[in-house]
PDB file of C-alpha atoms in Angstrom:
ATOM      1  CA  MET Q   1     -11.751 -61.256  66.459  1.00  0.00           C
ATOM      2  CA  ASP Q   2     -13.309 -64.547  66.954  1.00  0.00           C
ATOM      3  CA  LYS Q   3     -15.392 -65.082  69.969  1.00  0.00           C
ATOM      4  CA  GLU Q   4     -14.938 -68.256  71.997  1.00  0.00           C
ATOM      5  CA  LEU Q   5     -17.997 -70.544  72.104  1.00  0.00           C
ATOM      6  CA  PRO Q   6     -19.535 -71.340  75.435  1.00  0.00           C
ATOM      7  CA  VAL Q   7     -18.666 -74.725  76.952  1.00  0.00           C
ATOM      8  CA  GLU Q   8     -22.312 -75.823  76.840  1.00  0.00           C
ATOM      9  CA  VAL Q   9     -22.544 -75.326  73.055  1.00  0.00           C
ATOM     10  CA  VAL Q  10     -19.309 -77.257  72.469  1.00  0.00           C
ATOM     11  CA  ALA Q  11     -20.514 -80.072  74.772  1.00  0.00           C
ATOM     12  CA  ASN Q  12     -23.899 -80.235  73.012  1.00  0.00           C
ATOM     13  CA  LYS Q  13     -22.206 -80.339  69.602  1.00  0.00           C
ATOM     14  CA  ARG Q  14     -19.881 -83.147  70.778  1.00  0.00           C
ATOM     15  CA  LYS Q  15     -22.862 -85.110  72.204  1.00  0.00           C
ATOM     16  CA  ARG Q  16     -24.773 -84.652  68.969  1.00  0.00           C
ATOM     17  CA  THR Q  17     -21.791 -85.869  66.889  1.00  0.00           C
ATOM     18  CA  ILE Q  18     -21.355 -88.906  69.167  1.00  0.00           C
ATOM     19  CA  LEU Q  19     -25.088 -89.702  68.922  1.00  0.00           C
ATOM     20  CA  ILE Q  20     -24.993 -89.488  65.115  1.00  0.00           C
ATOM     21  CA  ILE Q  21     -21.947 -91.793  64.987  1.00  0.00           C
ATOM     22  CA  LEU Q  22     -23.628 -94.267  67.387  1.00  0.00           C
ATOM     23  CA  PHE Q  23     -26.858 -94.158  65.363  1.00  0.00           C
ATOM     24  CA  CYS Q  24     -25.003 -94.776  62.059  1.00  0.00           C
ATOM     25  CA  THR Q  25     -23.015 -97.625  63.652  1.00  0.00           C
ATOM     26  CA  ALA Q  26     -26.222 -99.183  65.014  1.00  0.00           C
ATOM     27  CA  MET Q  27     -27.889 -98.899  61.591  1.00  0.00           C
ATOM     28  CA  LEU Q  28     -24.853-100.510  59.951  1.00  0.00           C
ATOM     29  CA  VAL Q  29     -24.917-103.392  62.460  1.00  0.00           C
ATOM     30  CA  VAL Q  30     -28.663-103.900  61.891  1.00  0.00           C
ATOM     31  CA  ALA Q  31     -28.168-103.860  58.103  1.00  0.00           C
ATOM     32  CA  ILE Q  32     -25.363-106.429  58.327  1.00  0.00           C
ATOM     33  CA  TRP Q  33     -27.466-108.627  60.627  1.00  0.00           C
ATOM     34  CA  LEU Q  34     -30.466-108.471  58.237  1.00  0.00           C
ATOM     35  CA  LEU Q  35     -28.246-109.264  55.249  1.00  0.00           C
ATOM     36  CA  GLN Q  36     -26.649-112.185  57.056  1.00  0.00           C
ATOM     37  CA  SER Q  37     -30.019-113.588  58.172  1.00  0.00           C
ATOM     38  CA  SER Q  38     -31.350-113.434  54.600  1.00  0.00           C
ATOM     39  CA  PHE Q  39     -28.433-115.604  53.375  1.00  0.00           C
ATOM     40  CA  LYS Q  40     -28.977-118.456  55.824  1.00  0.00           C
ATOM     41  CA  SER Q  41     -28.957-121.944  54.327  1.00  0.00           C
ATOM     42  CA  SER Q  42     -32.301-123.560  53.681  1.00  0.00           C
ATOM     43  CA  LEU Q  43     -30.716-127.025  53.867  1.00  0.00           C
ATOM     44  CA  LYS Q  44     -31.115-128.796  57.178  1.00  0.00           C
ATOM     45  CA  ALA Q  45     -28.504-131.148  58.574  1.00  0.00           C
ATOM     46  CA  ALA Q  46     -31.100-133.937  58.699  1.00  0.00           C
ATOM     47  CA  ASP Q  47     -31.619-133.632  54.922  1.00  0.00           C
ATOM     48  CA  THR Q  48     -27.999-134.448  54.063  1.00  0.00           C
ATOM     49  CA  ILE Q  49     -26.827-137.989  53.387  1.00  0.00           C
ATOM     50  CA  THR Q  50     -23.262-139.026  53.997  1.00  0.00           C
ATOM     51  CA  SER Q  51     -21.497-142.229  53.074  1.00  0.00           C
ATOM     52  CA  ILE Q  52     -18.139-143.907  53.488  1.00  0.00           C
ATOM     53  CA  VAL Q  53     -16.120-144.089  50.278  1.00  0.00           C
ATOM     54  CA  GLN Q  54     -14.846-147.530  49.333  1.00  0.00           C
ATOM     55  CA  ILE Q  55     -12.574-148.769  46.583  1.00  0.00           C
ATOM     56  CA  GLY Q  56     -14.424-150.297  43.637  1.00  0.00           C
ATOM     57  CA  THR Q  57     -15.630-149.752  40.103  1.00  0.00           C
ATOM     58  CA  ILE Q  58     -17.397-146.548  39.225  1.00  0.00           C
ATOM     59  CA  GLU Q  59     -20.738-146.860  37.473  1.00  0.00           C
ATOM     60  CA  ASN Q  60     -22.274-143.745  36.041  1.00  0.00           C
ATOM     61  CA  THR Q  61     -24.983-142.861  33.563  1.00  0.00           C
ATOM     62  CA  ILE Q  62     -24.188-139.996  31.245  1.00  0.00           C
ATOM     63  CA  ASN Q  63     -26.878-138.224  29.253  1.00  0.00           C
ATOM     64  CA  ALA Q  64     -25.760-137.013  25.851  1.00  0.00           C
ATOM     65  CA  ALA Q  65     -27.249-135.694  22.657  1.00  0.00           C
ATOM     66  CA  GLY Q  66     -26.104-136.610  19.196  1.00  0.00           C
ATOM     67  CA  GLU Q  67     -26.649-138.810  16.194  1.00  0.00           C
ATOM     68  CA  ILE Q  68     -26.156-142.569  16.154  1.00  0.00           C
ATOM     69  CA  LEU Q  69     -24.455-143.706  12.974  1.00  0.00           C
ATOM     70  CA  PRO Q  70     -24.831-147.259  11.651  1.00  0.00           C
ATOM     71  CA  GLU Q  71     -21.840-149.561  11.404  1.00  0.00           C
ATOM     72  CA  PHE Q  72     -22.234-149.766   7.623  1.00  0.00           C
ATOM     73  CA  GLU Q  73     -24.553-148.184   5.082  1.00  0.00           C
ATOM     74  CA  GLN Q  74     -25.844-149.276   1.714  1.00  0.00           C
ATOM     75  CA  VAL Q  75     -26.840-146.749  -0.913  1.00  0.00           C
ATOM     76  CA  ILE Q  76     -30.096-147.645  -2.658  1.00  0.00           C
ATOM     77  CA  THR Q  77     -30.649-146.155  -6.090  1.00  0.00           C
ATOM     78  CA  SER Q  78     -33.801-145.961  -8.149  1.00  0.00           C
ATOM     79  CA  PRO Q  79     -33.849-146.409 -11.924  1.00  0.00           C
ATOM     80  CA  VAL Q  80     -36.375-143.564 -12.175  1.00  0.00           C
ATOM     81  CA  ASN Q  81     -36.467-140.089 -10.659  1.00  0.00           C
ATOM     82  CA  ALA Q  82     -38.793-140.483  -7.649  1.00  0.00           C
ATOM     83  CA  SER Q  83     -39.155-139.262  -4.080  1.00  0.00           C
ATOM     84  CA  ILE Q  84     -39.648-141.467  -1.040  1.00  0.00           C
ATOM     85  CA  LYS Q  85     -43.325-141.723  -0.109  1.00  0.00           C
ATOM     86  CA  ASN Q  86     -43.126-144.210   2.788  1.00  0.00           C
ATOM     87  CA  VAL Q  87     -40.421-146.158   4.633  1.00  0.00           C
ATOM     88  CA  VAL Q  88     -41.665-149.739   5.085  1.00  0.00           C
ATOM     89  CA  LEU Q  89     -38.935-151.099   7.403  1.00  0.00           C
ATOM     90  CA  ASP Q  90     -37.276-149.548  10.437  1.00  0.00           C
ATOM     91  CA  ALA Q  91     -33.529-149.014  10.638  1.00  0.00           C
ATOM     92  CA  GLY Q  92     -31.700-152.159  11.689  1.00  0.00           C
ATOM     93  CA  ALA Q  93     -34.448-154.557  10.532  1.00  0.00           C
ATOM     94  CA  ALA Q  94     -33.441-157.703   8.650  1.00  0.00           C
ATOM     95  CA  VAL Q  95     -34.234-157.574   4.926  1.00  0.00           C
ATOM     96  CA  LYS Q  96     -34.994-160.607   2.764  1.00  0.00           C
ATOM     97  CA  ALA Q  97     -34.317-160.780  -0.947  1.00  0.00           C
ATOM     98  CA  GLY Q  98     -37.127-159.151  -2.928  1.00  0.00           C
ATOM     99  CA  GLN Q  99     -38.682-157.478   0.145  1.00  0.00           C
ATOM    100  CA  SER Q 100     -39.896-153.878  -0.198  1.00  0.00           C
ATOM    101  CA  ILE Q 101     -37.949-151.324   1.808  1.00  0.00           C
ATOM    102  CA  LEU Q 102     -39.408-148.072   0.512  1.00  0.00           C
ATOM    103  CA  THR Q 103     -42.506-146.909  -1.319  1.00  0.00           C
ATOM    104  CA  LEU Q 104     -41.631-144.417  -4.028  1.00  0.00           C
ATOM    105  CA  ASP Q 105     -43.796-141.581  -5.311  1.00  0.00           C
ATOM    106  CA  LYS Q 106     -43.755-142.311  -9.045  1.00  0.00           C
ATOM    107  CA  GLU Q 107     -46.027-139.469 -10.199  1.00  0.00           C
ATOM    108  CA  THR Q 108     -43.116-137.381 -11.480  1.00  0.00           C
ATOM    109  CA  ALA Q 109     -41.664-140.316 -13.406  1.00  0.00           C
ATOM    110  CA  GLU Q 110     -45.079-141.231 -14.849  1.00  0.00           C
ATOM    111  CA  THR Q 111     -45.689-137.618 -15.922  1.00  0.00           C
ATOM    112  CA  GLU Q 112     -42.276-137.522 -17.577  1.00  0.00           C
ATOM    113  CA  TYR Q 113     -43.001-140.873 -19.301  1.00  0.00           C
ATOM    114  CA  GLN Q 114     -46.344-139.589 -20.641  1.00  0.00           C
ATOM    115  CA  LYS Q 115     -44.609-136.433 -21.882  1.00  0.00           C
ATOM    116  CA  LEU Q 116     -41.935-138.434 -23.720  1.00  0.00           C
ATOM    117  CA  LYS Q 117     -44.602-140.769 -25.110  1.00  0.00           C
ATOM    118  CA  PHE Q 118     -46.564-137.760 -26.396  1.00  0.00           C
ATOM    119  CA  GLN Q 119     -43.431-136.228 -27.938  1.00  0.00           C
ATOM    120  CA  LEU Q 120     -42.650-139.543 -29.633  1.00  0.00           C
ATOM    121  CA  ALA Q 121     -46.200-139.814 -30.948  1.00  0.00           C
ATOM    122  CA  SER Q 122     -46.059-136.186 -32.175  1.00  0.00           C
ATOM    123  CA  SER Q 123     -42.766-136.695 -33.952  1.00  0.00           C
ATOM    124  CA  THR Q 124     -44.030-139.825 -35.769  1.00  0.00           C
ATOM    125  CA  ILE Q 125     -47.103-137.910 -36.957  1.00  0.00           C
ATOM    126  CA  VAL Q 126     -44.873-135.169 -38.407  1.00  0.00           C
ATOM    127  CA  LEU Q 127     -42.703-137.757 -40.169  1.00  0.00           C
ATOM    128  CA  LYS Q 128     -45.717-139.446 -41.785  1.00  0.00           C
ATOM    129  CA  ASN Q 129     -46.931-136.194 -43.399  1.00  0.00           C
TER     130      ASN Q 129
END
């Protein structure tokens, strides 16, 4: 058979349970208070600016990234195979007739010309013999 516990033991156990519950509740309240105090706003009321809204035009500056395309373009071709060495004028500058716009690297074309000239000279030598 089970033996009944003395009243003092039951009272001590009840007090201990109540103390543990009170301690846990106090710890929970302290934790909530610390969490709440860490999330306080760093903005002061004196730092805010308020204004009255009026009816009028809205002006705004918008930053954007992209490529600006000209209104019209003109394709410039070269009679010889060459690469661009230097751009003389900036985009949008006025151009006069006969004015240089680009400087071309003509080394490739000159090398090709010398090669063709040599081939022509070689073929005329073969024909003479």
